[in-house]
Coordinates of N, CA and C in Angstrom, one line a residue:
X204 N 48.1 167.8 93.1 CA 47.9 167.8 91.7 C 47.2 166.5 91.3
X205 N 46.4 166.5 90.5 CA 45.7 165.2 89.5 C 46.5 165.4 88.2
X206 N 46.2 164.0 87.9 CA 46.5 163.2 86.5 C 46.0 162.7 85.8
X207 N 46.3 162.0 85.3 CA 45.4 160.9 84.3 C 46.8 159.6 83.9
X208 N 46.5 158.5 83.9 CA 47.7 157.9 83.6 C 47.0 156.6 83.1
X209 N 47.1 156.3 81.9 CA 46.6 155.4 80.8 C 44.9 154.9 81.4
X210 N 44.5 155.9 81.5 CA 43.1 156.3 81.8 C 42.3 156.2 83.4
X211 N 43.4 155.7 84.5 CA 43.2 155.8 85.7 C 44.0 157.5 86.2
X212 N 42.4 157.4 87.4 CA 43.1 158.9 87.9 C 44.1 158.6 88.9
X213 N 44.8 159.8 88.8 CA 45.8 159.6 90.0 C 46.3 160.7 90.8
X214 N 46.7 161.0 92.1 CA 46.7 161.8 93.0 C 48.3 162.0 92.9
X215 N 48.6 162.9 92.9 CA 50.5 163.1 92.7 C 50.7 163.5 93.9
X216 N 51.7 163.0 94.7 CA 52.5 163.4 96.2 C 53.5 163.7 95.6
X217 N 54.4 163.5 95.2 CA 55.5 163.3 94.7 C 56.3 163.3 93.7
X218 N 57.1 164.3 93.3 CA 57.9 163.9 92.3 C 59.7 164.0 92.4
X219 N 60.0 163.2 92.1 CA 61.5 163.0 91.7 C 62.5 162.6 90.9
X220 N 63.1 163.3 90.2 CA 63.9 162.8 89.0 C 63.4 161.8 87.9
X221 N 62.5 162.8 87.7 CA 61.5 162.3 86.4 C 60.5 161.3 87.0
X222 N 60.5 160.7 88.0 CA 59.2 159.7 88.5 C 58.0 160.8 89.5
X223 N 57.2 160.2 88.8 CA 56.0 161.1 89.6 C 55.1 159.5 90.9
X224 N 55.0 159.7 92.2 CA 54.3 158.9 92.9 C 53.6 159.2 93.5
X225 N 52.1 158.3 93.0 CA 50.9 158.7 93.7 C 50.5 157.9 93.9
X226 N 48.7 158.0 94.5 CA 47.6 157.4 95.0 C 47.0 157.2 93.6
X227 N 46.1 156.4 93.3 CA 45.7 155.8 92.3 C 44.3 155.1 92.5
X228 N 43.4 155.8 91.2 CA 41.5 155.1 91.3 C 41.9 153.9 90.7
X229 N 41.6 153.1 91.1 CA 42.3 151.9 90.2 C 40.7 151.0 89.8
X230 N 39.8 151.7 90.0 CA 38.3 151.2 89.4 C 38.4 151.0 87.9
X231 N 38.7 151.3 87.0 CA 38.7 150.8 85.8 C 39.2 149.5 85.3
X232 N 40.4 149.4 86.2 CA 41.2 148.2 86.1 C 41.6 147.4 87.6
X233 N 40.9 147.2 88.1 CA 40.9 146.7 89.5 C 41.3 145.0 89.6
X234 N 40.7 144.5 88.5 CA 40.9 143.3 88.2 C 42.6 142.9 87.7
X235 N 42.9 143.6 86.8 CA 44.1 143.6 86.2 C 45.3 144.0 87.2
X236 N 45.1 145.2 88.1 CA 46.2 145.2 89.5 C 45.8 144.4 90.5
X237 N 44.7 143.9 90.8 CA 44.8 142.8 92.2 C 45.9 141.4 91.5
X238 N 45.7 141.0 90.1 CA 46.6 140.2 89.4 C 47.8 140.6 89.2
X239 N 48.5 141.6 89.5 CA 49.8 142.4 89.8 C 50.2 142.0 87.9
X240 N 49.2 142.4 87.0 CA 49.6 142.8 85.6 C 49.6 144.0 85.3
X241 N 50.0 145.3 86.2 CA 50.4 146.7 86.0 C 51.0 146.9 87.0
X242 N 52.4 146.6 86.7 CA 53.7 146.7 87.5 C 54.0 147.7 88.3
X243 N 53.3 149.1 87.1 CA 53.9 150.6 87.9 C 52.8 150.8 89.5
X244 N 51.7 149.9 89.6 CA 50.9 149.9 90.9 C 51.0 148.9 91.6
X245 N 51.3 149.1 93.0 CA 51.2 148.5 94.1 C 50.2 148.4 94.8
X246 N 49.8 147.9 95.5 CA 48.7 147.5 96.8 C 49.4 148.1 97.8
X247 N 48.9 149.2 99.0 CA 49.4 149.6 99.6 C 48.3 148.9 101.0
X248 N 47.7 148.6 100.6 CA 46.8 148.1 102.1 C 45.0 148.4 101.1
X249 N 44.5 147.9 102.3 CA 43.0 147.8 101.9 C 42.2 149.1 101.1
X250 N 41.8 149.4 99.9 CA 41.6 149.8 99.1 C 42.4 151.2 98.9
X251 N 43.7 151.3 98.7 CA 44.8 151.9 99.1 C 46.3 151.3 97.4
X252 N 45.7 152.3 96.9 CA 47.1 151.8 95.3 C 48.0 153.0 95.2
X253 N 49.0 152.3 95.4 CA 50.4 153.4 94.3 C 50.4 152.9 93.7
X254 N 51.0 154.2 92.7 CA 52.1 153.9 91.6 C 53.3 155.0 91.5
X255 N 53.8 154.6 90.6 CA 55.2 155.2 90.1 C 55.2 155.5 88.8
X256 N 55.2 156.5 88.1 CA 55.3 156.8 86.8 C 56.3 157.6 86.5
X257 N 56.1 157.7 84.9 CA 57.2 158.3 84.1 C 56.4 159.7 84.0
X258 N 57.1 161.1 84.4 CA 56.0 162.3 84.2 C 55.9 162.2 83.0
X259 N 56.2 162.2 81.7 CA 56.0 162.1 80.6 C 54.8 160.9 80.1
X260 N 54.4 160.5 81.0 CA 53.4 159.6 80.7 C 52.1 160.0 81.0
X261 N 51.8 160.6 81.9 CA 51.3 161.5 82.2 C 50.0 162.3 81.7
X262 N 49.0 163.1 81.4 CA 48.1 163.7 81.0 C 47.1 164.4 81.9
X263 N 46.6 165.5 81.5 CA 45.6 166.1 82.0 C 45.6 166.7 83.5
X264 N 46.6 166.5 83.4 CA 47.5 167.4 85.3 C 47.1 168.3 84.9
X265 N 46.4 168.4 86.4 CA 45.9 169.7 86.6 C 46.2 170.2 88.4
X266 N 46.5 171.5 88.4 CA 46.8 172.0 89.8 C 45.8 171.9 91.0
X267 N 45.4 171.4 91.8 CA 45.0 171.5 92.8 C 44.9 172.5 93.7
X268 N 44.1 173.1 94.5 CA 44.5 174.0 95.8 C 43.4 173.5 97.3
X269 N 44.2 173.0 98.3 CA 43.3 172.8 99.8 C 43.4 173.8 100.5
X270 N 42.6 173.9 101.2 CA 41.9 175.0 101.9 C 42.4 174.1 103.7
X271 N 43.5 175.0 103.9 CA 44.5 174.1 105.1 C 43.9 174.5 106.6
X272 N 42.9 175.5 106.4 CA 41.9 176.2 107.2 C 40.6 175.5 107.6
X273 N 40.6 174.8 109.0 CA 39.1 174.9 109.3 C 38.3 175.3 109.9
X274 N 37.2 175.4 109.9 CA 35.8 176.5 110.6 C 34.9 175.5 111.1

């Protein structure tokens, strides 16, 4: 699944009791999370961001499908 979360995209793995956790484009605000002033993202390693969100914060989720087949 994709998102949208206060205008960064985000990759959903995860959801649990209301928190959704993903992978995160963090290009819009790159500056502002290497300064750890957007709490809900971590640094996961070299160009590599979570986050943790509220699903209700959330927008523009949209379903995904991979093709688990290769040729």
């Amino acid at each position: 699944m994709l998102a949208t979360w206060q205008g960064l995209g985000v990759g959903i793995q995860k959801y649990r009791e209301g928190t959704v956790y993903s992978f995160v484009d963090i290009a819009p605000k790159e500056e502002q999370i290497r300064r750890g002033e957007i709490p809900e993202i971590t640094i996961a390693g070299p160009s590599e961001y979570h986050g943790a969100f509220r699903w209700e914060d959330l927008s523009d989720v949209v379903l995904t499908e991979h093709d688990l087949l290769t040729r």
